[in-house]
Structure formats: structure tokens, C-alpha cells
PDB file of C-alpha atoms in Angstrom:
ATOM      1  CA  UNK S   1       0.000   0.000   0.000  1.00 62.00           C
ATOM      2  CA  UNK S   2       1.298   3.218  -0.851  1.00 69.00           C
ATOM      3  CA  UNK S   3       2.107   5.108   1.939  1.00 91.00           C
ATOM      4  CA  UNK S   4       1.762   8.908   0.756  1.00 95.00           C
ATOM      5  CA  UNK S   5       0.181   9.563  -2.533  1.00 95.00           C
ATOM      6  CA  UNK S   6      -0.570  12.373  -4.629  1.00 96.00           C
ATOM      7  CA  UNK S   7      -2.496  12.781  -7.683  1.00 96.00           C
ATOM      8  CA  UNK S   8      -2.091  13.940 -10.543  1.00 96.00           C
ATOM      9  CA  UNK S   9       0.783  12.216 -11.527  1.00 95.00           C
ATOM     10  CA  UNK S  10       1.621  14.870 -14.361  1.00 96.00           C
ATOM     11  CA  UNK S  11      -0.295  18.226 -14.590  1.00 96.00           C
ATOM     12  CA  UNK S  12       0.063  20.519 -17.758  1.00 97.00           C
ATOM     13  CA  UNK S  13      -2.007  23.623 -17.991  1.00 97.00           C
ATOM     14  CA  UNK S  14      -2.112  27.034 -19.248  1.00 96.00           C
ATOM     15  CA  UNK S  15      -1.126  30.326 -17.574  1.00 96.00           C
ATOM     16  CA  UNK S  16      -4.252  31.811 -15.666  1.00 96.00           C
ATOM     17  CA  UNK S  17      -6.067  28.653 -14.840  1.00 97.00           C
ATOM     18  CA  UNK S  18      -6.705  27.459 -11.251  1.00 97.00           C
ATOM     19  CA  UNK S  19      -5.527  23.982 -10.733  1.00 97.00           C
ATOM     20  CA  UNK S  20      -5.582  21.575  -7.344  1.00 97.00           C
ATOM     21  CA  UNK S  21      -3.297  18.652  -6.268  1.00 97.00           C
ATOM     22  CA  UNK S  22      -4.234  16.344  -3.675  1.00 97.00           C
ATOM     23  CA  UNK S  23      -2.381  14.674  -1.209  1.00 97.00           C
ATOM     24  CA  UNK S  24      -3.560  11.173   1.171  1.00 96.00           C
ATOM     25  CA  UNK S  25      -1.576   9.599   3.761  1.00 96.00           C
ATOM     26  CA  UNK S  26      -2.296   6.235   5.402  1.00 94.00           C
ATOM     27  CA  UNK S  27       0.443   6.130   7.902  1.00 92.00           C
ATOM     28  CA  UNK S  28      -1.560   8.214  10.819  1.00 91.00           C
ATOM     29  CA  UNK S  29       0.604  10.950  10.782  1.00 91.00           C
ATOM     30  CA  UNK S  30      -0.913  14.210  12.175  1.00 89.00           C
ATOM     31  CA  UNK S  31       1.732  16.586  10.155  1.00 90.00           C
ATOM     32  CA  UNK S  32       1.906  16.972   6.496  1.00 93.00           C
ATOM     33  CA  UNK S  33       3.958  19.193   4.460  1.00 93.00           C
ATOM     34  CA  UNK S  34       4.196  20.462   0.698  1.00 94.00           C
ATOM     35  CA  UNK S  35       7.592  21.344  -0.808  1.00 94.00           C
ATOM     36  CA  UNK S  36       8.234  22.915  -4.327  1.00 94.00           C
ATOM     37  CA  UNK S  37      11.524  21.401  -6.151  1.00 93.00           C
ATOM     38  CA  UNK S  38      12.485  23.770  -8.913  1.00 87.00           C
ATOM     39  CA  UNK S  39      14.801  23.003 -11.954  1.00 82.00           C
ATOM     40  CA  UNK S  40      17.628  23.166  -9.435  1.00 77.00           C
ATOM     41  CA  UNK S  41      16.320  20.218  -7.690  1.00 79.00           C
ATOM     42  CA  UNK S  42      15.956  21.972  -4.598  1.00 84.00           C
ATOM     43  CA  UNK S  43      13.532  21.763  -2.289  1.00 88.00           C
ATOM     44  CA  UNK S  44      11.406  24.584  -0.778  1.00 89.00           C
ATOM     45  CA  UNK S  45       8.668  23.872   2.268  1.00 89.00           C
ATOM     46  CA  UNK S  46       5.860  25.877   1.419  1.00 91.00           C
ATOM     47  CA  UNK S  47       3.411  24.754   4.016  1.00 88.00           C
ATOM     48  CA  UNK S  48       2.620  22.836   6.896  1.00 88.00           C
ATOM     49  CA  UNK S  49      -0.340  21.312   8.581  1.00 87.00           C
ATOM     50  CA  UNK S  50      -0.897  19.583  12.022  1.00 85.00           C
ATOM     51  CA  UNK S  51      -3.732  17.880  12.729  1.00 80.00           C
ATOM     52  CA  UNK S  52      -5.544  20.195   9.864  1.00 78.00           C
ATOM     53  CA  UNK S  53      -4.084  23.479  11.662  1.00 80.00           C
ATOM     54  CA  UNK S  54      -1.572  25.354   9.369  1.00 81.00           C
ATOM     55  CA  UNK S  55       1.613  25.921  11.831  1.00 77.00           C
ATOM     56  CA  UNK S  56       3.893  26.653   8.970  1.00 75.00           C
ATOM     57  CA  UNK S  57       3.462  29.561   5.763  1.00 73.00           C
ATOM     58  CA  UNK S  58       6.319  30.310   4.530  1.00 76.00           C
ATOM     59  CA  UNK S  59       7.064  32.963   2.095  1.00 77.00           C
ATOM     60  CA  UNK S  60       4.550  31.524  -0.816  1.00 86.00           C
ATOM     61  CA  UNK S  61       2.256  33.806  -3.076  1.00 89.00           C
ATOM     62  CA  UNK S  62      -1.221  33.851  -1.660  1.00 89.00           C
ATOM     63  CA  UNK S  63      -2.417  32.505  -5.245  1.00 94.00           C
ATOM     64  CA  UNK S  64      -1.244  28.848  -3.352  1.00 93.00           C
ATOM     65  CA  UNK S  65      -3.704  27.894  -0.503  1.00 91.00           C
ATOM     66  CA  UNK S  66      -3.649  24.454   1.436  1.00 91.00           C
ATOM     67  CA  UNK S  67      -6.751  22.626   2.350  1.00 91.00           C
ATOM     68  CA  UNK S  68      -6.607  19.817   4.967  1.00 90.00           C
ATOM     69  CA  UNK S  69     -10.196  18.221   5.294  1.00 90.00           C
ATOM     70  CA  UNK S  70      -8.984  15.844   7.608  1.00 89.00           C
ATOM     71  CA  UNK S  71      -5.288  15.063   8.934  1.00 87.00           C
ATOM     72  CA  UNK S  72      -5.061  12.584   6.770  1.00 93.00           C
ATOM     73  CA  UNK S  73      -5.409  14.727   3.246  1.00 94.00           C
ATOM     74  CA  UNK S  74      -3.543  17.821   2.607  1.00 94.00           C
ATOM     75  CA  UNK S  75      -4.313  19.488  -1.096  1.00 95.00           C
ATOM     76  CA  UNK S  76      -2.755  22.348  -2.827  1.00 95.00           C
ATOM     77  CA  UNK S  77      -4.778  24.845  -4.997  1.00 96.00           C
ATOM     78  CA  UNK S  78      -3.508  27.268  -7.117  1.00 96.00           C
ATOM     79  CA  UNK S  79      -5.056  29.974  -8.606  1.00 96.00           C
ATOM     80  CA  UNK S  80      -3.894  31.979 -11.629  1.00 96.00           C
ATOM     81  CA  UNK S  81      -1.147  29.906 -12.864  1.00 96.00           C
ATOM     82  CA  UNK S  82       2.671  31.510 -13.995  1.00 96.00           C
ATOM     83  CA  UNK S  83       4.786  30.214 -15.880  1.00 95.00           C
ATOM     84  CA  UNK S  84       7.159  30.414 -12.295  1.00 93.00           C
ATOM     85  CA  UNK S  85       5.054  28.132 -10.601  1.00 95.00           C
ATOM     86  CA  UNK S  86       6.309  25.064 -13.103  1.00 95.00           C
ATOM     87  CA  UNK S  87       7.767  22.744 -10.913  1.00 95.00           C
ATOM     88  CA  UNK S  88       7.411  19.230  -8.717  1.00 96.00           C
ATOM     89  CA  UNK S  89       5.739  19.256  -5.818  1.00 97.00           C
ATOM     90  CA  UNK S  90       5.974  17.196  -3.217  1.00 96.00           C
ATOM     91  CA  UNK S  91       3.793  16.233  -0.078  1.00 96.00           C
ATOM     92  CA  UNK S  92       5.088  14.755   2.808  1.00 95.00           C
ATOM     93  CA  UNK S  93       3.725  13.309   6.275  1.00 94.00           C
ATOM     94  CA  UNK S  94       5.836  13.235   9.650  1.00 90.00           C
ATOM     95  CA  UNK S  95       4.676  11.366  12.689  1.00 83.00           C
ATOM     96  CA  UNK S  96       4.520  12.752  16.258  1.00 76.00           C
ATOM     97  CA  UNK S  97       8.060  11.807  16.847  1.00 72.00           C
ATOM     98  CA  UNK S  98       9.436  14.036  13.953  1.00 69.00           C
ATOM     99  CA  UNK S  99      11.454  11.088  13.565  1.00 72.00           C
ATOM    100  CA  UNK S 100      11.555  11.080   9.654  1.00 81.00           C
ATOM    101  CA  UNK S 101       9.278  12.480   6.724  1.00 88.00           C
ATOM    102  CA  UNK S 102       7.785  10.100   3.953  1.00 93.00           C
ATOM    103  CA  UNK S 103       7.226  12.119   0.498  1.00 95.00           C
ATOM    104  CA  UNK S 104       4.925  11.092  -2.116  1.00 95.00           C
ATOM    105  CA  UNK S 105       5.922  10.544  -5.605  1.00 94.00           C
ATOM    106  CA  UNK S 106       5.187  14.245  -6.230  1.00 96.00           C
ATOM    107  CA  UNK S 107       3.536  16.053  -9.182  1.00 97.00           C
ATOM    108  CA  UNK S 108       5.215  17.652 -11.882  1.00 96.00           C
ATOM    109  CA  UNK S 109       3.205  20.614 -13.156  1.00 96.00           C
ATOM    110  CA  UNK S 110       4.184  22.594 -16.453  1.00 96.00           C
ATOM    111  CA  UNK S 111       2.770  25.835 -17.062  1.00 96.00           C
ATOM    112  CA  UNK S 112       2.644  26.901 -20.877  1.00 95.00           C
TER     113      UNK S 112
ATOM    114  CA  UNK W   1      21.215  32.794   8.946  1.00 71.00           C
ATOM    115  CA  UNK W   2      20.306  29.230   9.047  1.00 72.00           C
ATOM    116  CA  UNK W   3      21.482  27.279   6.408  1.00 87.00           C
ATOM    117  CA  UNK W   4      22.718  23.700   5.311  1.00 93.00           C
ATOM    118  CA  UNK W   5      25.456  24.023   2.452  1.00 94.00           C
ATOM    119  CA  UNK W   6      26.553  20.876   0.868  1.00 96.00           C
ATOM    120  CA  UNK W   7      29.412  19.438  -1.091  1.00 95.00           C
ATOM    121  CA  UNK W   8      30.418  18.382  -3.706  1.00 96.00           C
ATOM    122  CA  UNK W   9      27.416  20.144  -5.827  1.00 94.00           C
ATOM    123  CA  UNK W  10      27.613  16.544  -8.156  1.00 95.00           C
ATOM    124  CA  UNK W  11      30.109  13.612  -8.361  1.00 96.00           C
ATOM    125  CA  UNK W  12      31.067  10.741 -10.284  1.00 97.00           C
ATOM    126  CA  UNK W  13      32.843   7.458  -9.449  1.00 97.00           C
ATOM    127  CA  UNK W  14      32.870   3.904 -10.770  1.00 97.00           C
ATOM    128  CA  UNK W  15      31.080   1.518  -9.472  1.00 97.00           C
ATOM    129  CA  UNK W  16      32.360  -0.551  -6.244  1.00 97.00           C
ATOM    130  CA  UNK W  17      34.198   2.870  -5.406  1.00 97.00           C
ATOM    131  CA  UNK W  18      33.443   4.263  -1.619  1.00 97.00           C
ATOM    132  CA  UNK W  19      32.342   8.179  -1.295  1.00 97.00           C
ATOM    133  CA  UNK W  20      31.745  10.585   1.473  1.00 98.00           C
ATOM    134  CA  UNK W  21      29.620  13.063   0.660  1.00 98.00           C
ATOM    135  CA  UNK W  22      30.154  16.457   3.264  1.00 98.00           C
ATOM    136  CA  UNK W  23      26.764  18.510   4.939  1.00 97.00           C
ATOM    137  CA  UNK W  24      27.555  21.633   6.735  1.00 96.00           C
ATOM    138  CA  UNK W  25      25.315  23.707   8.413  1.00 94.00           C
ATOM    139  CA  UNK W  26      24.850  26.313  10.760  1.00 91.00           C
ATOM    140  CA  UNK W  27      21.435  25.959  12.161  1.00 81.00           C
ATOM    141  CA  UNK W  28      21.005  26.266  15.994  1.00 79.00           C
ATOM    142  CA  UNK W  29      19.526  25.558  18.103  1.00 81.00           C
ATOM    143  CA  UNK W  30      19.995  22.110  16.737  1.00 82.00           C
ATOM    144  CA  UNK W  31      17.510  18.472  17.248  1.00 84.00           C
ATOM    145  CA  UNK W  32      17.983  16.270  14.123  1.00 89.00           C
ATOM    146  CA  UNK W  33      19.626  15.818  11.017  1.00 93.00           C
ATOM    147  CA  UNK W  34      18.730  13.505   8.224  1.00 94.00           C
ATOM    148  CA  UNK W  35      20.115  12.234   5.212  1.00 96.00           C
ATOM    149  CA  UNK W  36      17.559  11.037   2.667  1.00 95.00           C
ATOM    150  CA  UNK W  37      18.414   9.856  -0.858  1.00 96.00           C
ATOM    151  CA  UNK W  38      16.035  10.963  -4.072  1.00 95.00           C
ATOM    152  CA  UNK W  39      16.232   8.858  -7.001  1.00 94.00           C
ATOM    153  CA  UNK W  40      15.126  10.577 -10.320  1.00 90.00           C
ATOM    154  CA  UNK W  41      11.754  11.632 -10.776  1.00 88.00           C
ATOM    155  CA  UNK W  42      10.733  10.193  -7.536  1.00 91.00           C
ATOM    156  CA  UNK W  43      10.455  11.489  -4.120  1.00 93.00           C
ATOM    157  CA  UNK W  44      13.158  11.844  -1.255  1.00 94.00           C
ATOM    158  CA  UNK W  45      13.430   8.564   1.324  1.00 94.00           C
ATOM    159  CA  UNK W  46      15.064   8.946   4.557  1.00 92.00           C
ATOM    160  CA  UNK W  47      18.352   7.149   4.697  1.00 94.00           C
ATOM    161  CA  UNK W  48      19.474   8.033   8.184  1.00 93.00           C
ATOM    162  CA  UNK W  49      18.487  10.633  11.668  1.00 91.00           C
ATOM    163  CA  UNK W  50      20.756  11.740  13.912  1.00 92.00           C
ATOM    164  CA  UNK W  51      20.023  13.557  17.012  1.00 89.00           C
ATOM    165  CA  UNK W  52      23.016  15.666  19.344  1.00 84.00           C
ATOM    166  CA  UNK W  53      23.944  12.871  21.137  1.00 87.00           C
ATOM    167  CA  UNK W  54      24.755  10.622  18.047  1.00 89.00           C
ATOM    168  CA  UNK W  55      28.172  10.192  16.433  1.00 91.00           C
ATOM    169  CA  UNK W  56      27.596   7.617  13.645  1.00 95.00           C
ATOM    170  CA  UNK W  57      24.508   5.606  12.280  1.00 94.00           C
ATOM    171  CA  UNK W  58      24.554   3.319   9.856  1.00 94.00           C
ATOM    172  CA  UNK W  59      21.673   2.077   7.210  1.00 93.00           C
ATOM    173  CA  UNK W  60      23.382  -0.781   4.817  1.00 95.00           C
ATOM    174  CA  UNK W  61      26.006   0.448   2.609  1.00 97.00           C
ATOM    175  CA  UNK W  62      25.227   4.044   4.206  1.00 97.00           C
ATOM    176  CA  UNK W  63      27.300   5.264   7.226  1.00 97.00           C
ATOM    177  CA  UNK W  64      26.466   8.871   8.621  1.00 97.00           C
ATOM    178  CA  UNK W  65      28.388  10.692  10.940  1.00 97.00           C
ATOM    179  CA  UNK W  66      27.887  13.575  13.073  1.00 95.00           C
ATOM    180  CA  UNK W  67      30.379  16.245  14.741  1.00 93.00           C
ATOM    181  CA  UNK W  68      27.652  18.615  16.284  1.00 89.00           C
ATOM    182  CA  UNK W  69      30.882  20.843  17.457  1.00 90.00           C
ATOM    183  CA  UNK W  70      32.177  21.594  14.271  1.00 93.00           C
ATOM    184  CA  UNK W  71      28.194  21.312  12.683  1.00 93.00           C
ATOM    185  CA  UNK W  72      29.156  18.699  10.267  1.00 95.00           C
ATOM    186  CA  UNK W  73      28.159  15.958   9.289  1.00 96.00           C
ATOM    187  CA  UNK W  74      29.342  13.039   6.182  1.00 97.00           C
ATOM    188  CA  UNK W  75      27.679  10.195   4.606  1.00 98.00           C
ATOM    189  CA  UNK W  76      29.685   7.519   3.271  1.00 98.00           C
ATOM    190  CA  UNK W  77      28.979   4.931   0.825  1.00 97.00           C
ATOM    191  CA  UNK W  78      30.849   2.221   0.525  1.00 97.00           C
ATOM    192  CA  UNK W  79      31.113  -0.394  -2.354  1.00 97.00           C
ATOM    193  CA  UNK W  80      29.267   1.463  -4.640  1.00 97.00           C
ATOM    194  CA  UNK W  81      26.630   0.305  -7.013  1.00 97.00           C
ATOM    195  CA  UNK W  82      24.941   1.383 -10.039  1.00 97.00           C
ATOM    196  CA  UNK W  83      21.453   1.754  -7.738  1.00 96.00           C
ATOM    197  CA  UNK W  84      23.243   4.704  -5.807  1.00 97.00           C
ATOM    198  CA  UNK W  85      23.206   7.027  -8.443  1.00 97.00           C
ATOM    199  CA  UNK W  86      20.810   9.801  -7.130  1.00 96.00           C
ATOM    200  CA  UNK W  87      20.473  13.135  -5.259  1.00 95.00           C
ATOM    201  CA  UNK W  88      21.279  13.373  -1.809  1.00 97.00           C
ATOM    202  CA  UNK W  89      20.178  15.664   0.431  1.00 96.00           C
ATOM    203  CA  UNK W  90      21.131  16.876   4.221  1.00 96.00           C
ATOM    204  CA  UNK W  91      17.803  18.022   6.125  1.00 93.00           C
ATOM    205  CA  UNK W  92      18.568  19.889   9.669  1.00 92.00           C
ATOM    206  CA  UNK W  93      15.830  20.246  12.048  1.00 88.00           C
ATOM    207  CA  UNK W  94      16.505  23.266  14.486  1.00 84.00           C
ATOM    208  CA  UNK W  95      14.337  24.950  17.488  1.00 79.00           C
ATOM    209  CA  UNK W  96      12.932  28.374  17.136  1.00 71.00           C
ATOM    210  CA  UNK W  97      10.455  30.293  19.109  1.00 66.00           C
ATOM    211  CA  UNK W  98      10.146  27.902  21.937  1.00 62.00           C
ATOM    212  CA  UNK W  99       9.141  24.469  21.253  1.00 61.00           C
ATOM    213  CA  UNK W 100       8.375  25.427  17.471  1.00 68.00           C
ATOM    214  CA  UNK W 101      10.927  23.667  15.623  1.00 73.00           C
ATOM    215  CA  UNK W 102      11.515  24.008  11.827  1.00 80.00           C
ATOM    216  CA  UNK W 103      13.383  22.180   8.596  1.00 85.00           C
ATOM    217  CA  UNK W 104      16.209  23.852   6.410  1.00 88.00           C
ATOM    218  CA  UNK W 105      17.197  21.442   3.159  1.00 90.00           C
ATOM    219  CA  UNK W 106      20.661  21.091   1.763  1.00 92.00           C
ATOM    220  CA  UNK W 107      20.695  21.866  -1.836  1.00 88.00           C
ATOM    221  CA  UNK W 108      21.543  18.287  -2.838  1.00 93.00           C
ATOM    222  CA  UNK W 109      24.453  16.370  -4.107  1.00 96.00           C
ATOM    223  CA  UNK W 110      24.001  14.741  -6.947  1.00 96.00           C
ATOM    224  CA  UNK W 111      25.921  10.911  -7.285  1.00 97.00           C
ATOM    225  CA  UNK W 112      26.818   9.481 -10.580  1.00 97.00           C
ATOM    226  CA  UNK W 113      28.141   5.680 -10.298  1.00 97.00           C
ATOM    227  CA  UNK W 114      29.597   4.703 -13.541  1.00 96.00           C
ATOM    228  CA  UNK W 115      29.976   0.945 -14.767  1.00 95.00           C
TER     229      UNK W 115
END
């Protein structure tokens, strides 16, 4: 069973649109995370969620907002797509111990 | 400024070669530093954590090591093998505000192993 998974896989879509990625974990974890990995391959938090409470924001356009239904889901919506915001992201889930994160397999979105 | 710097920026050996690849950082206060290894087009996995108190941990063919003096820390991979090509990346968990801790990434190091 996979552990963290995101869907899409692959997202393509034109500048302007409004777009959503969605994120499940089955491990029980009450934290999530999403990262951005640019062309550099590195990676960038730009959110965190305990137990559906955002703790973490970092410095992230306001066009990106999280929504955590339950602690289990964590989805990404962006609205009015640039060309900047091509890139994979990545969710993540960290149990109470902090110990370790497990990413999903991310999503690799191309604005045109 | 907090920040993990890593070197070398890429590398290649030959396969059955060892490596050590080098993670600086200056984050404080510190709790935990990870190593996690991401293969191409797929997501990072944790290789190894290491809080203060820990020198060396080991995961397989993967030794870390940790001088929380000097705020360094190495992996080394021994015997290399084709599988090991990938990015690796040095995580650093720190404190701030309290009990409010927080995650700086390495940029990455990324491994070629040659045949």
C-alpha cells in the first residue's frame, strides 16, 4: 500500500487557470507538508499542517492555498497559474516523533 | 542565517568505489539531522536521523556521521553500485520560538556511479 500519494501524476495547464493537487496519507501521521523542487532540484517547504491546523506559511504567493479536510489529506490549490510556478511538488507526512518524513511521488506541473 | 550548504554540488565514481559526501550547516539551536536519498523523478526517502547525542549511524552500505561541534556531518557509501546514483540531500531540524521547531534542506548532491 502506498504510503503517501498524490495525484495527478503529471499536470500541464495554461497560464491563468486554477488547478488543485491532492495529497492522502495512510500512515496516521498528524503533520503533512508540501515542498516545491524547482529546476535546481531543490527543495522549498511551502506549508505545513498539524492535525488540519496550518503551523507553517512560509514565504509563498497567496495565489497557493492548502486545504486539509482531515489530517489525513492535505491538497494544494492554485489559482492563476505563472509560468514560475512550473515545478514538482511534493507532499510529505511526519509522525509525532518528527522522527523522519515520507514524500509522495510528487507532481510535476508545467505551465505553458 | 540558518542554512545547510553541501558538497560536492555533483560527483562521479565507478562503481564498487566508496564516497563521502560532506553537509555543513549552521542551524542552531539544533535536534535532528537527516540524510535522505532521491532517485530521479521520484520522491526523497530517509536514509538516516541523527540527534546531538549521536556520532555515527549506519543504514546498509550508508554510514552517517555527526560532529555537532564543528556542525558537520558526512555520509559515506561504501562499495558502490549502479542503484546509488541519485540526489542526496542533508535536512537539519533546528528549534525556534520555543518548542516550534523548523526544517532547512541542503541543496543536494548529486551521485553518478559509472559501470
Amino acid at each position: 500500500d502506498t504510503a503517501v500519494s498524490q495525484t495527478p501524476k503529471y499536470l500541464v495547464t495554461q497560464m491563468g487557470n486554477d488547478k488543485s493537487i491532492k495529497c492522502e496519507q495512510n500512515l496516521g501521521h498528524d503533520t503533512m507538508y508540501w515542498y516545491k523542487q524547482d529546476s535546481k532540484k531543490f527543495l522549498k517547504i511551502m506549508f505545513s499542517y498539524n492535525n488540519k491546523e496550518l503551523i507553517i506559511n512560509e514565504t509563498v504567493p497567496n495565489r497557493f492555498s492548502p486545504k486539509s479536510p482531515d489530517k489525513a489529506h492535505l491538497n494544494l490549490h492554485i489559482n492563476s497559474l505563472e509560468l514560475g510556478d512550473s515545478a514538482v511538488y511534493f507532499c510529505a507526512s511526519e509522525g509525532a516523533k518528527q522522527e523522519t518524513q515520507y514524500f509522495g511521488p510528487g507532481t510535476r506541473l508545467l505551465v505553458l | 542565517k540558518n542554512q545547510v550548504e553541501q558538497s560536492p554540488q555533483s560527483l562521479i565514481i565507478l562503481e564498487g568505489k566508496n564516497c563521502t559526501l560532506q553537509c555543513n550547516y549552521t542551524v542552531s539551536p539544533f535536534s535532528n539531522l537527516r540524510w535522505y536519498k532521491q532517485d530521479t523523478g521520484r520522491g526523497p526517502v530517509s536514509l538516516t536521523i541523527m540527534t546531538f547525542s549521536e556520532n555515527t549511524k549506519s543504514n546498509g552500505r550508508y554510514t552517517a556521521t555527526l560532529d555537532a561541534d564543528t556542525k558537520q556531518s558526512s555520509l559515506h557509501i561504501t562499495a558502490s553500485q549502479l542503484s546509488d546514483s541519485a540526489s542526496y540531500i542533508c535536512v537539519v531540524r533546528f528549534f525556534y520560538g520555543g518548542a516550534t521547531n523548523k526544517l532547512i534542506f541542503g541543496t543536494g548532491t548529486l551521485l553518478a556511479v559509472q559501470p
